[in-house]
Short mmCIF file of C-alpha atoms in Angstrom, two decimals:
data_model
loop_
_atom_site.label_atom_id
_atom_site.label_comp_id
_atom_site.label_asym_id
_atom_site.label_seq_id
_atom_site.Cartn_x
_atom_site.Cartn_y
_atom_site.Cartn_z
CA UNK A 1 91.29 56.40 109.37
CA UNK A 2 91.14 60.12 107.06
CA UNK A 3 91.50 62.24 110.94
CA UNK A 4 93.77 59.73 111.81
CA UNK A 5 96.06 60.32 108.57
CA UNK A 6 95.67 64.18 109.13
CA UNK A 7 96.62 64.40 112.36
CA UNK A 8 99.36 62.23 112.20
CA UNK A 9 100.82 64.75 109.04
CA UNK A 10 100.36 67.77 111.40
CA UNK A 11 102.13 65.41 114.25
CA UNK A 12 104.83 65.04 112.11
CA UNK A 13 105.02 68.91 111.04
CA UNK A 14 104.95 69.87 114.10
CA UNK A 15 107.80 67.88 114.36
CA UNK A 16 109.88 69.28 111.81
CA UNK A 17 109.32 72.92 112.77
CA UNK A 18 110.09 72.02 116.12
CA UNK A 19 113.08 70.54 115.04
CA UNK A 20 114.07 73.61 113.23
CA UNK A 21 113.52 75.53 116.16
CA UNK A 22 115.80 73.67 118.16
CA UNK A 23 118.73 73.27 115.99
CA UNK A 24 121.43 75.93 117.04
CA UNK A 25 122.18 78.26 114.73
CA UNK A 26 125.23 77.85 112.55
CA UNK A 27 128.67 79.21 113.83
CA UNK A 28 129.56 82.19 112.13
CA UNK A 29 132.00 82.04 108.98
CA UNK A 30 135.45 83.11 110.59
CA UNK A 31 136.72 86.39 109.13
CA UNK A 32 140.21 86.30 108.11
CA UNK A 33 143.07 88.49 110.32
CA UNK A 34 143.61 91.23 108.54
CA UNK A 35 147.48 90.96 106.98
CA UNK A 36 149.96 93.30 106.89
CA UNK A 37 151.36 94.22 102.91
CA UNK A 38 155.49 93.53 103.48
CA UNK A 39 157.48 94.40 100.62
CA UNK A 40 159.57 91.29 99.51
CA UNK A 41 162.69 93.19 100.40
CA UNK A 42 161.92 94.35 103.71
CA UNK A 43 164.29 93.26 106.79
CA UNK A 44 162.66 93.01 109.89
CA UNK A 45 163.84 94.41 112.93
CA UNK A 46 162.20 93.48 116.69
CA UNK A 47 162.46 95.94 119.06
CA UNK A 48 160.43 95.03 122.92
CA UNK A 49 156.72 95.92 121.49
CA UNK A 50 157.34 96.71 117.77
CA UNK A 51 158.29 94.36 114.37
CA UNK A 52 159.49 97.08 111.57
CA UNK A 53 159.67 95.20 108.28
CA UNK A 54 162.32 97.48 106.30
CA UNK A 55 163.33 98.59 103.32
CA UNK A 56 165.65 101.72 104.80
CA UNK A 57 169.29 101.02 105.79
CA UNK A 58 169.45 100.02 108.77
CA UNK A 59 170.62 102.89 110.55
CA UNK A 60 167.43 104.78 109.43
CA UNK A 61 165.38 101.83 110.46
CA UNK A 62 167.22 101.66 113.96
CA UNK A 63 166.46 105.57 114.14
CA UNK A 64 163.14 105.37 113.38
CA UNK A 65 163.05 102.51 115.75
CA UNK A 66 164.20 104.09 118.60
CA UNK A 67 161.73 106.67 118.00
CA UNK A 68 158.71 104.12 117.80
CA UNK A 69 160.25 102.66 121.36
CA UNK A 70 160.25 106.36 123.07
CA UNK A 71 157.18 107.13 121.77
CA UNK A 72 155.38 103.71 122.78
CA UNK A 73 157.17 104.79 126.41
CA UNK A 74 155.59 108.35 126.35
CA UNK A 75 152.19 107.45 125.62
CA UNK A 76 152.11 104.62 128.50
CA UNK A 77 153.00 106.82 130.63
CA UNK A 78 150.69 110.02 129.14
CA UNK A 79 147.51 107.48 129.79
CA UNK A 80 149.00 105.34 132.64
CA UNK A 81 145.43 104.92 134.44
CA UNK A 82 143.34 105.01 131.00
CA UNK A 83 145.62 102.27 129.17
CA UNK A 84 147.42 98.59 130.24
CA UNK A 85 150.11 97.39 128.04
CA UNK A 86 150.00 94.73 125.89
CA UNK A 87 152.53 92.10 125.27
CA UNK A 88 151.60 91.70 121.46
CA UNK A 89 154.14 93.35 119.14
CA UNK A 90 153.01 95.86 116.98
CA UNK A 91 153.50 95.63 113.21
CA UNK A 92 155.68 98.49 111.16
CA UNK A 93 156.41 99.13 107.38
CA UNK A 94 159.16 100.92 106.99
CA UNK A 95 159.86 102.19 103.29
CA UNK A 96 162.84 103.41 102.20
CA UNK A 97 161.77 107.26 100.57
CA UNK A 98 158.68 108.71 99.84
CA UNK A 99 158.64 107.68 96.20
CA UNK A 100 158.23 103.83 97.13
CA UNK A 101 155.62 104.48 99.60
CA UNK A 102 153.92 106.30 96.90
CA UNK A 103 154.03 103.14 94.80
CA UNK A 104 152.53 101.02 97.57
CA UNK A 105 150.06 103.58 98.77
CA UNK A 106 146.55 102.35 99.87
CA UNK A 107 145.46 105.67 101.23
CA UNK A 108 144.41 109.04 99.98
CA UNK A 109 147.01 109.99 97.29
CA UNK A 110 147.56 113.02 99.40
CA UNK A 111 148.70 110.72 102.55
CA UNK A 112 152.67 110.73 103.63
CA UNK A 113 151.77 107.67 106.07
CA UNK A 114 148.85 105.97 107.00
CA UNK A 115 147.79 103.17 109.80
CA UNK A 116 145.14 100.25 107.96
CA UNK A 117 145.09 97.40 110.33
CA UNK A 118 147.41 95.54 111.58
CA UNK A 119 150.16 97.44 110.54
CA UNK A 120 151.45 101.31 110.11
CA UNK A 121 152.95 102.07 106.89
CA UNK A 122 155.31 105.22 106.56
CA UNK A 123 158.60 106.38 105.00
CA UNK A 124 161.94 107.67 106.00
CA UNK A 125 162.11 111.34 105.43
CA UNK A 126 165.07 113.31 104.24
CA UNK A 127 166.68 116.77 105.02
CA UNK A 128 166.37 118.81 107.42
CA UNK A 129 162.97 117.84 108.47
CA UNK A 130 162.38 115.13 112.10
CA UNK A 131 162.91 112.38 109.48
CA UNK A 132 160.41 109.51 111.48
CA UNK A 133 157.56 111.98 112.44
CA UNK A 134 155.43 110.58 109.86
CA UNK A 135 155.61 106.95 111.45
CA UNK A 136 155.25 108.41 115.28
CA UNK A 137 152.03 109.90 113.96
CA UNK A 138 150.41 106.39 112.61
CA UNK A 139 152.29 104.61 115.37
CA UNK A 140 149.75 106.97 117.65
CA UNK A 141 147.04 105.84 115.72
CA UNK A 142 147.52 101.97 116.15
CA UNK A 143 148.16 102.56 119.94
CA UNK A 144 144.57 104.40 120.10
CA UNK A 145 143.41 101.24 118.30
CA UNK A 146 145.23 98.37 119.27
CA UNK A 147 146.68 99.11 122.89
CA UNK A 148 143.93 101.58 124.55
CA UNK A 149 141.09 99.93 121.96
CA UNK A 150 139.64 103.32 121.75
CA UNK A 151 137.58 103.98 118.38
CA UNK A 152 137.34 108.28 118.42
CA UNK A 153 136.36 110.52 116.15
CA UNK A 154 138.46 112.59 113.75
CA UNK A 155 139.08 115.56 115.85
CA UNK A 156 140.33 113.26 119.03
CA UNK A 157 142.06 110.72 116.82
CA UNK A 158 144.21 112.59 114.65
CA UNK A 159 144.23 115.71 117.73
CA UNK A 160 146.72 112.84 119.69
CA UNK A 161 148.39 111.65 116.75
CA UNK A 162 149.62 114.99 116.25
CA UNK A 163 150.27 116.38 119.20
CA UNK A 164 152.25 113.29 120.54
CA UNK A 165 153.89 112.91 116.37
CA UNK A 166 154.79 116.37 116.68
CA UNK A 167 156.28 116.15 120.27
CA UNK A 168 160.07 116.84 120.60
CA UNK A 169 162.27 113.82 120.35
CA UNK A 170 166.45 114.60 121.96
CA UNK A 171 168.31 111.98 123.86
CA UNK A 172 165.75 109.36 123.10
CA UNK A 173 163.36 110.73 124.91
CA UNK A 174 159.80 112.05 123.47
CA UNK A 175 158.40 115.14 125.37
CA UNK A 176 154.92 115.54 124.85
CA UNK A 177 153.31 118.74 124.17
CA UNK A 178 156.86 119.96 123.11
CA UNK A 179 156.63 120.73 119.90
CA UNK A 180 158.82 120.22 116.97
CA UNK A 181 159.03 123.12 114.40
CA UNK A 182 160.18 120.85 111.58
CA UNK A 183 157.05 118.24 111.85
CA UNK A 184 154.03 118.34 110.36
CA UNK A 185 151.59 119.44 110.75
CA UNK A 186 153.74 122.19 113.01
CA UNK A 187 155.78 124.10 110.03
CA UNK A 188 152.23 125.15 108.63
CA UNK A 189 151.47 126.95 111.64
CA UNK A 190 152.73 130.65 110.99
CA UNK A 191 150.66 130.15 107.47
CA UNK A 192 147.24 129.62 109.68
CA UNK A 193 147.15 133.87 109.55
CA UNK A 194 144.23 134.09 111.59
CA UNK A 195 143.27 137.93 112.42
CA UNK A 196 141.59 137.81 115.57
CA UNK A 197 138.31 138.08 114.77
CA UNK A 198 137.06 134.78 115.09
CA UNK A 199 133.61 135.08 112.98
CA UNK A 200 135.71 136.86 110.07
CA UNK A 201 138.00 133.97 110.42
CA UNK A 202 135.29 131.24 110.33
CA UNK A 203 133.60 133.47 107.47
CA UNK A 204 137.09 133.03 105.45
CA UNK A 205 137.54 129.41 106.47
CA UNK A 206 140.07 130.47 108.28
CA UNK A 207 138.82 128.80 111.80
CA UNK A 208 136.91 126.01 111.48
CA UNK A 209 134.37 126.07 114.55
CA UNK A 210 134.64 124.15 117.74
CA UNK A 211 131.30 122.34 117.32
CA UNK A 212 131.89 121.66 113.79
CA UNK A 213 135.14 120.19 114.04
CA UNK A 214 133.81 117.86 117.08
CA UNK A 215 130.64 116.74 115.09
CA UNK A 216 132.77 116.68 111.45
CA UNK A 217 130.45 119.01 110.04
CA UNK A 218 133.34 121.45 108.72
CA UNK A 219 134.46 121.76 104.86
CA UNK A 220 135.84 119.70 102.86
CA UNK A 221 138.91 118.25 104.43
CA UNK A 222 140.25 117.75 100.64
CA UNK A 223 140.15 120.91 100.15
CA UNK A 224 142.00 122.11 103.71
CA UNK A 225 143.96 119.22 104.96
CA UNK A 226 146.56 121.12 106.57
CA UNK A 227 143.78 123.64 107.91
CA UNK A 228 142.21 120.09 109.46
CA UNK A 229 145.25 119.19 111.05
CA UNK A 230 145.81 122.53 112.24
CA UNK A 231 142.77 122.62 114.11
CA UNK A 232 143.20 118.30 115.40
CA UNK A 233 146.59 119.49 116.86
CA UNK A 234 145.83 123.02 117.55
CA UNK A 235 142.74 121.45 120.28
CA UNK A 236 144.77 118.77 121.64
CA UNK A 237 147.65 121.23 122.92
CA UNK A 238 145.24 123.59 124.47
CA UNK A 239 142.68 120.46 126.04
CA UNK A 240 146.10 119.20 127.44
CA UNK A 241 148.06 122.19 128.58
CA UNK A 242 145.91 125.90 128.80
CA UNK A 243 146.08 126.97 132.23
CA UNK A 244 148.68 124.27 133.21
CA UNK A 245 146.62 121.14 132.17
CA UNK A 246 143.03 122.72 133.65
CA UNK A 247 141.50 120.30 131.10
CA UNK A 248 143.93 117.52 130.76
CA UNK A 249 142.34 115.09 133.04
CA UNK A 250 139.65 115.56 131.78
CA UNK A 251 140.55 115.00 128.31
CA UNK A 252 142.20 111.98 129.14
CA UNK A 253 138.36 111.08 130.27
CA UNK A 254 136.67 112.26 127.61
CA UNK A 255 139.28 110.29 125.25
CA UNK A 256 138.54 106.64 127.38
CA UNK A 257 134.90 107.47 126.89
CA UNK A 258 134.83 107.83 122.83
CA UNK A 259 135.27 111.83 122.91
CA UNK A 260 131.24 112.39 122.08
CA UNK A 261 129.91 115.98 122.20
CA UNK A 262 127.74 115.50 125.16
CA UNK A 263 131.08 114.45 126.74
CA UNK A 264 132.86 117.46 125.52
CA UNK A 265 130.18 119.38 127.39
CA UNK A 266 130.23 117.79 130.49
CA UNK A 267 133.57 117.09 131.25
CA UNK A 268 135.29 119.98 129.92
CA UNK A 269 133.01 122.95 129.22
CA UNK A 270 130.30 124.75 127.34
CA UNK A 271 131.64 124.59 123.41
CA UNK A 272 131.25 127.99 123.49
CA UNK A 273 133.39 129.15 125.95
CA UNK A 274 135.95 126.56 125.18
CA UNK A 275 136.38 127.69 121.13
CA UNK A 276 136.62 131.49 122.84
CA UNK A 277 139.86 129.78 124.76
CA UNK A 278 141.27 127.90 122.09
CA UNK A 279 141.23 130.80 119.53
CA UNK A 280 142.69 132.90 121.26
CA UNK A 281 145.19 130.32 122.53
CA UNK A 282 145.89 129.19 118.71
CA UNK A 283 146.77 133.22 117.85
CA UNK A 284 149.55 133.03 120.31
CA UNK A 285 150.96 129.27 119.22
CA UNK A 286 150.95 131.26 115.91
CA UNK A 287 152.73 134.18 117.45
CA UNK A 288 155.12 132.05 119.21
CA UNK A 289 155.55 129.95 115.46
CA UNK A 290 156.67 133.52 113.59
CA UNK A 291 158.58 134.79 116.16
CA UNK A 292 161.02 131.35 116.03
CA UNK A 293 160.92 131.41 112.12
CA UNK A 294 161.95 134.99 112.04
CA UNK A 295 164.91 134.77 114.71
CA UNK A 296 166.11 131.85 112.67
CA UNK A 297 165.86 132.83 109.64
CA UNK A 298 163.31 129.97 108.22
CA UNK A 299 160.80 131.37 105.13
CA UNK A 300 157.92 128.41 104.98
#
């Protein structure tokens, strides 16, 4: 009887253990979708691809709306063979001015705009400078993430955003690669002060070596914000336009693969060789900007 009782107990325990193993795993707790922080006083403007919540004046909001729609068209044309169109509208939050933006800033203290999924946050810039380039820059990040589905390192993500966000917009058409001198970071280009000696400029933290930029090992970005963004913009402009687009197709392929350093060397070329050509390209870009500012009496 004792043996029978023990065997029965073991059978019961085995049954419980077997039931526990057979029991389906609990369903994961759903994570609520992030929500945009929309000002209570914002009005809504809906366009074919965007929902724009704005506290800016109606004509300013419409100007930004036209600009981001032009950006959307340019982006889809540029990456037509890599990115599929999305039918879901994207969310933008436009503040009336910089003060209102700063009161609601949830990014770095020096940020002039930011993308925090699912919305881009920016303000309408007054004065002579391009009033919508901050929003254009962030809208590219949104397109990279929510439409293209890319997960890119900073140099590529910021590079594409800087390249398109700083492109010329005229008569409702954005021309990728034709840089607007009244946009960030282009307006700092003439102050980059490269000397023509790559090694000396690296030592003086005027130039970030290509490998360091690709792998995120350069100087502290909080101390060299403008330097980084000029490098991000300059490298993407170089990859799209050097020698009549020699690297353009390779760069698009690189972006679609995640822009890793091994893929960069496989698709574009050896880092040391590309770095020399890119450095010379930046020298020419600086000279062009300095000439433009001299001819137009611009001092920065």
